[in-house]
mmCIF file of C-alpha atoms in Angstrom:
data_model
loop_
_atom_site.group_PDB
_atom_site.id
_atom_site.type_symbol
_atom_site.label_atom_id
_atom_site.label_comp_id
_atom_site.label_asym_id
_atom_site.label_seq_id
_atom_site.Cartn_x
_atom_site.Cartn_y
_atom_site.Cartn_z
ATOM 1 C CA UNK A 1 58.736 20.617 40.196
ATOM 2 C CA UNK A 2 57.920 17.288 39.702
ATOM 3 C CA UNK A 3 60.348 14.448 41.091
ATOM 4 C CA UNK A 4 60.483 10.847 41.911
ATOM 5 C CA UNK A 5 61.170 11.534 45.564
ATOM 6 C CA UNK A 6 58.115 13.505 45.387
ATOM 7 C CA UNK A 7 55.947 10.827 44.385
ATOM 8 C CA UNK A 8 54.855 8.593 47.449
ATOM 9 C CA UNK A 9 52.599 5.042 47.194
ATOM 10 C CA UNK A 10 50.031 4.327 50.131
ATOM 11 C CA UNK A 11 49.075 0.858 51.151
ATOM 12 C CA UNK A 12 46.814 0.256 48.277
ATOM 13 C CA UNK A 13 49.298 1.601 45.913
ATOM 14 C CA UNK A 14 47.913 4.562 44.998
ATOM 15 C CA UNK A 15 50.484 7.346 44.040
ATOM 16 C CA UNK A 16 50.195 10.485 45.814
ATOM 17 C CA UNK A 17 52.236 13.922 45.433
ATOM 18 C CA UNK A 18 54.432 15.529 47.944
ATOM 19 C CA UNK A 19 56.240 18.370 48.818
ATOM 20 C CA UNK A 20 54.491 21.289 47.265
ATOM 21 C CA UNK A 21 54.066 23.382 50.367
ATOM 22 C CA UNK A 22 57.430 24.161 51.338
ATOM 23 C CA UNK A 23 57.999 27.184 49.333
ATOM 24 C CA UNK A 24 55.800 29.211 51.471
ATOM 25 C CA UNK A 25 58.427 28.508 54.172
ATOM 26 C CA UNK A 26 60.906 30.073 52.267
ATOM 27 C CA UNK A 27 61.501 33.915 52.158
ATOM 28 C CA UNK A 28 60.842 35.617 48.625
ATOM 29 C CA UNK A 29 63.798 37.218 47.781
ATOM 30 C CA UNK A 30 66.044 33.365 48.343
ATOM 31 C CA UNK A 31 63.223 31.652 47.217
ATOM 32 C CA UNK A 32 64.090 32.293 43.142
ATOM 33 C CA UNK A 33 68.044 31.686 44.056
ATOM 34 C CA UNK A 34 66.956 28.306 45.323
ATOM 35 C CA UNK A 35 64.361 28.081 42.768
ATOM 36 C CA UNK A 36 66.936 28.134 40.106
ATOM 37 C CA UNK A 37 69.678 26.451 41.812
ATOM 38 C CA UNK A 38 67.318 23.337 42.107
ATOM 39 C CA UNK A 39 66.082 23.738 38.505
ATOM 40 C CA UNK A 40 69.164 23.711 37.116
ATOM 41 C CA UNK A 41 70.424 20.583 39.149
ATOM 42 C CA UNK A 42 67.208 18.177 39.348
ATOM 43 C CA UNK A 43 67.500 16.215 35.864
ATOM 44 C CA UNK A 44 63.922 16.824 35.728
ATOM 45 C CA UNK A 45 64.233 20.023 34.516
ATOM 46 C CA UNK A 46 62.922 20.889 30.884
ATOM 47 C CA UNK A 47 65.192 22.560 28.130
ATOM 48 C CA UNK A 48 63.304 26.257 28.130
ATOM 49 C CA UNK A 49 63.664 26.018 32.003
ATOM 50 C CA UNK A 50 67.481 26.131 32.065
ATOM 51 C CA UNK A 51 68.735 29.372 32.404
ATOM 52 C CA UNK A 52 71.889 29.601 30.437
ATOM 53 C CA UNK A 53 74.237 32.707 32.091
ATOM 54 C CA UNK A 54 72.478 34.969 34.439
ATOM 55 C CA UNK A 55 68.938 35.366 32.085
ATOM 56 C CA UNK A 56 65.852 35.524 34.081
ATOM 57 C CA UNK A 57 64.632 32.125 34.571
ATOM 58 C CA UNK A 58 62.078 31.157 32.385
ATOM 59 C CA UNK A 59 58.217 30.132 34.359
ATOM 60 C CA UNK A 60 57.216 26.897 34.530
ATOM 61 C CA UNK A 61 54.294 25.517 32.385
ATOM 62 C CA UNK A 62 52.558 21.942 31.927
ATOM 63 C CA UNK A 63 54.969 21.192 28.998
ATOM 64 C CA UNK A 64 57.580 21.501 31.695
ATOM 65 C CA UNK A 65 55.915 19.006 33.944
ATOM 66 C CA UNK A 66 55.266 16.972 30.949
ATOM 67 C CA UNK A 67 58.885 17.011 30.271
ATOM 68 C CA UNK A 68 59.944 16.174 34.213
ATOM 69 C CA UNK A 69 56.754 13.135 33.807
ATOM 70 C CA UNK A 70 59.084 11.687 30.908
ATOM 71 C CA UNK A 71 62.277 11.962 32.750
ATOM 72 C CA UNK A 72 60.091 9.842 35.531
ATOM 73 C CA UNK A 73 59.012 7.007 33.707
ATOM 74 C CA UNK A 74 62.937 6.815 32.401
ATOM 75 C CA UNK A 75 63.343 6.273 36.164
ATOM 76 C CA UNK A 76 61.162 3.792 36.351
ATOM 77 C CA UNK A 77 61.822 1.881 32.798
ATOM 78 C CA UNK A 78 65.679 1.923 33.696
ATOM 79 C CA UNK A 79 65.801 1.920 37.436
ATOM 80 C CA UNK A 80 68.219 4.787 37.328
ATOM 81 C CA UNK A 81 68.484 8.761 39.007
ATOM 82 C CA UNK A 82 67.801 11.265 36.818
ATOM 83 C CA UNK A 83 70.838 13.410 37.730
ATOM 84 C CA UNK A 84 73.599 10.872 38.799
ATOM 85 C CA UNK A 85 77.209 12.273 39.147
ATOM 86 C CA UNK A 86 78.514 9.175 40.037
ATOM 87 C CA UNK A 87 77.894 8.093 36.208
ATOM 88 C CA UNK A 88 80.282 9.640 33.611
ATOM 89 C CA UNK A 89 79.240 13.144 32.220
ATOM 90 C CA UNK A 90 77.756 11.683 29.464
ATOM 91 C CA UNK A 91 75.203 9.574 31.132
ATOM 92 C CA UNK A 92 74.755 11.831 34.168
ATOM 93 C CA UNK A 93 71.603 13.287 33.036
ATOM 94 C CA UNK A 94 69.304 10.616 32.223
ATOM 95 C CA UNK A 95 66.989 12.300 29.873
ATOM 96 C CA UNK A 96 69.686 13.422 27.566
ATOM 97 C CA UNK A 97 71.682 9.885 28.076
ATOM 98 C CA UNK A 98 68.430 8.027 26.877
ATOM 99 C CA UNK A 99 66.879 10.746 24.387
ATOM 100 C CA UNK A 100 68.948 9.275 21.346
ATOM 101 C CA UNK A 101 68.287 5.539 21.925
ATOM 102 C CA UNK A 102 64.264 5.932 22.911
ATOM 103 C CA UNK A 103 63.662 4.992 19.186
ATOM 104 C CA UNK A 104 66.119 2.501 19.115
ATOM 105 C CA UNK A 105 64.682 -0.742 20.642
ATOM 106 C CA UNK A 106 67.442 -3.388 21.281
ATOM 107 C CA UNK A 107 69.919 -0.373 22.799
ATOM 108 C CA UNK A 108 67.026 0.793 25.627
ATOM 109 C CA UNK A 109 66.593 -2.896 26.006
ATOM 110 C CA UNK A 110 69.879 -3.126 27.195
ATOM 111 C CA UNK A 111 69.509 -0.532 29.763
ATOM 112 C CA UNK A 112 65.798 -1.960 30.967
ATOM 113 C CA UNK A 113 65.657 -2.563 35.400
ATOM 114 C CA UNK A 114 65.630 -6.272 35.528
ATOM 115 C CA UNK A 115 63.683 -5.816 38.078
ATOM 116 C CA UNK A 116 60.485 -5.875 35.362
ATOM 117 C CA UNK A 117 61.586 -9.292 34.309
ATOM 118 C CA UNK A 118 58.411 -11.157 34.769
ATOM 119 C CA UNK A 119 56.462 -8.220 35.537
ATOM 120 C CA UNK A 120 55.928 -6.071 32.083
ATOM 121 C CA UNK A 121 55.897 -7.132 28.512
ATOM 122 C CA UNK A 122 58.364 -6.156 25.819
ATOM 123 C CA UNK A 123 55.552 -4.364 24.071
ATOM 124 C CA UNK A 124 54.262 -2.412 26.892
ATOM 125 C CA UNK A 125 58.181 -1.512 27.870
ATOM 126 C CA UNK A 126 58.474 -0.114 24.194
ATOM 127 C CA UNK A 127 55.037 1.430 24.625
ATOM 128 C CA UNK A 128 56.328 3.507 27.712
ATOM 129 C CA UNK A 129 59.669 4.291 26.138
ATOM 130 C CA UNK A 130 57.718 6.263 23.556
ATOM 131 C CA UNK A 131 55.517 8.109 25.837
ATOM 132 C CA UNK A 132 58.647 9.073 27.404
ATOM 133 C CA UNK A 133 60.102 10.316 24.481
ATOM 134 C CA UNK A 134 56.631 12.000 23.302
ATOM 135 C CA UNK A 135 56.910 13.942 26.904
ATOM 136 C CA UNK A 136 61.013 14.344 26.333
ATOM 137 C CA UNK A 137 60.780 16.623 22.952
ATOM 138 C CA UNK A 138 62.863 19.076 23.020
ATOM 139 C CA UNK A 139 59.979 21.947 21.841
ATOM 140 C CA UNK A 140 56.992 22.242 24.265
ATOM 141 C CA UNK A 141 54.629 22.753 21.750
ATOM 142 C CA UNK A 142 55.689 18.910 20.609
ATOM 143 C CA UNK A 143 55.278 17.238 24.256
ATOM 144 C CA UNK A 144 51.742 15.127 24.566
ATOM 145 C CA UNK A 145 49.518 16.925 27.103
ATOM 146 C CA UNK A 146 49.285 15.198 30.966
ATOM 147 C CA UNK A 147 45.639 13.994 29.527
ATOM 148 C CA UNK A 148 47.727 11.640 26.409
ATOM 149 C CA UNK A 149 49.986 10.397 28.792
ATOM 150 C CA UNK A 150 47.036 9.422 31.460
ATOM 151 C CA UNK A 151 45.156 7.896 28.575
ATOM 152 C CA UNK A 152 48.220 5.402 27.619
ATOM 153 C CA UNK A 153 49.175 4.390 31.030
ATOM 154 C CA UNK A 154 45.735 3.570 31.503
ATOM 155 C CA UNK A 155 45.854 1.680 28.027
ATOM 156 C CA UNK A 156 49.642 -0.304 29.120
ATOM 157 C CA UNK A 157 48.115 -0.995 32.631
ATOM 158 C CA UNK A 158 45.002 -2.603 30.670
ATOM 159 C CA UNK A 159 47.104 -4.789 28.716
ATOM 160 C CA UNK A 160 49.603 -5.605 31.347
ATOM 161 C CA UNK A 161 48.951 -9.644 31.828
ATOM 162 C CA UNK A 162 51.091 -10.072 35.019
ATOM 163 C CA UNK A 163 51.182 -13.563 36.093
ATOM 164 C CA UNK A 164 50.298 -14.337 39.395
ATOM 165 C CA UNK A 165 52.817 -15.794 41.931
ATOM 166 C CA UNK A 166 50.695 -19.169 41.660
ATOM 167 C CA UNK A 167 51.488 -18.880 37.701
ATOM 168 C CA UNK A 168 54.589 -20.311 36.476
ATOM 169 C CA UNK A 169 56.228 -17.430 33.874
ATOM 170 C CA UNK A 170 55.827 -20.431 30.763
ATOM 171 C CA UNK A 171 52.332 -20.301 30.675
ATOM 172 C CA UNK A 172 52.493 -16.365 29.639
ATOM 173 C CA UNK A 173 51.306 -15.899 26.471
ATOM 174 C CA UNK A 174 54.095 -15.905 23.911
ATOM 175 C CA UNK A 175 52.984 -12.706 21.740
ATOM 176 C CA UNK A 176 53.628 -10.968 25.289
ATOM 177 C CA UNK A 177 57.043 -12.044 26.118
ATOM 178 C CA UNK A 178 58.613 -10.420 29.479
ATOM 179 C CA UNK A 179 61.947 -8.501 28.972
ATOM 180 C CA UNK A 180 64.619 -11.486 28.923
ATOM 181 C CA UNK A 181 67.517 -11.296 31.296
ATOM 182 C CA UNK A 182 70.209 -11.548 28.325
ATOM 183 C CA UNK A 183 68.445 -7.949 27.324
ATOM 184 C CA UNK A 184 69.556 -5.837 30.550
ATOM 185 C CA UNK A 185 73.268 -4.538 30.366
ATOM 186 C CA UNK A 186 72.110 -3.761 34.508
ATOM 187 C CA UNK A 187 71.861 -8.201 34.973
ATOM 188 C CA UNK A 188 75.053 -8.540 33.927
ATOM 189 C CA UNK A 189 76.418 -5.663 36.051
ATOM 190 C CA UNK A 190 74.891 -7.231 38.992
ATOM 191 C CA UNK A 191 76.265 -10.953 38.446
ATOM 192 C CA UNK A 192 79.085 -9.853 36.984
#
């Protein structure tokens, strides 16, 4: 299953995958018991994949990673875990915590890492807030493909105008404003 701690950068900054060897360690018979264990606590794990009672648990397709790929780029727009039981039950799981307010601009604003500040425009923010919620949909057969998804980062990174370090932020062009500090509930949590 796909995760964040999963995904791994090399020097150049080139993502690659991890992990997906181990369950040939594990014997066959506690393999599904851990299988379904971690399924059901990851946060990446997509509505048909949670078994609900003692059903048997349900395979896992490329809707499913598609799902888990939108609960990632929450991670990364928000700077949050997608399972976090420190948070209060209703914002534990990030997907269904964010879900609701994907569509509704100046709320995910709010919630934005200000970490981008600087680096990503407003636009491309709200650009990956709705492939997230294109991967999030509730029925597979709704979720964008792997190949969609691909296709818009590719589009975001293409219009990303980051300014240098030798750039001073006013001389970004004004259509593309960077997320402003008064917009991230997480700045004031940090000064405040």
């Amino acid at each position: 299953m796909l995760d964040s701690t999963r995904v791994l950068l090399d020097a150049n900054g080139t993502a690659k995958l991890s992990g997906y060897g181990e369950q040939l360690l594990i014997p066959e018979e506690a393999s599904q018991k851990i299988l379904i264990h971690s399924i059901k606590m990851s946060g990446y794990s997509a509505p048909e994949q949670i078994v609900r009672g003692h059903g048997p648990l349900q395979p896992s397709d490329s809707s499913a990673d598609v799902y888990a790929f939108g609960v990632l780029l929450l991670e990364l727009l928000t700077g949050r875990k997608a399972l976090d039981t420190s948070r209060g039950s209703h914002e534990s799981l990030l997907a269904d915590f964010f879900k609701p307010m994907l569509n509704d601009t100046q709320t995910l604003l709010t919630y934005i890492d200000p970490r981008m500040q600087g680096h990503i425009s407003l636009e491309d923010i709200c650009r990956a807030a709705d492939l997230a919620a294109e991967c999030l949909a509730i029925e597979p057969q709704r979720r964008v493909s792997m190949s969609t998804c691909v296709a818009e980062l590719v589009q975001i990174r293409h219009s990303q105008r980051i300014p240098s370090r030798a750039h001073s932020p006013s001389r970004e062009s004004p259509s593309r404003k960077a997320i402003p500090k008064s917009h991230s509930r997480l700045y004031y949590n940090e000064i405040g």
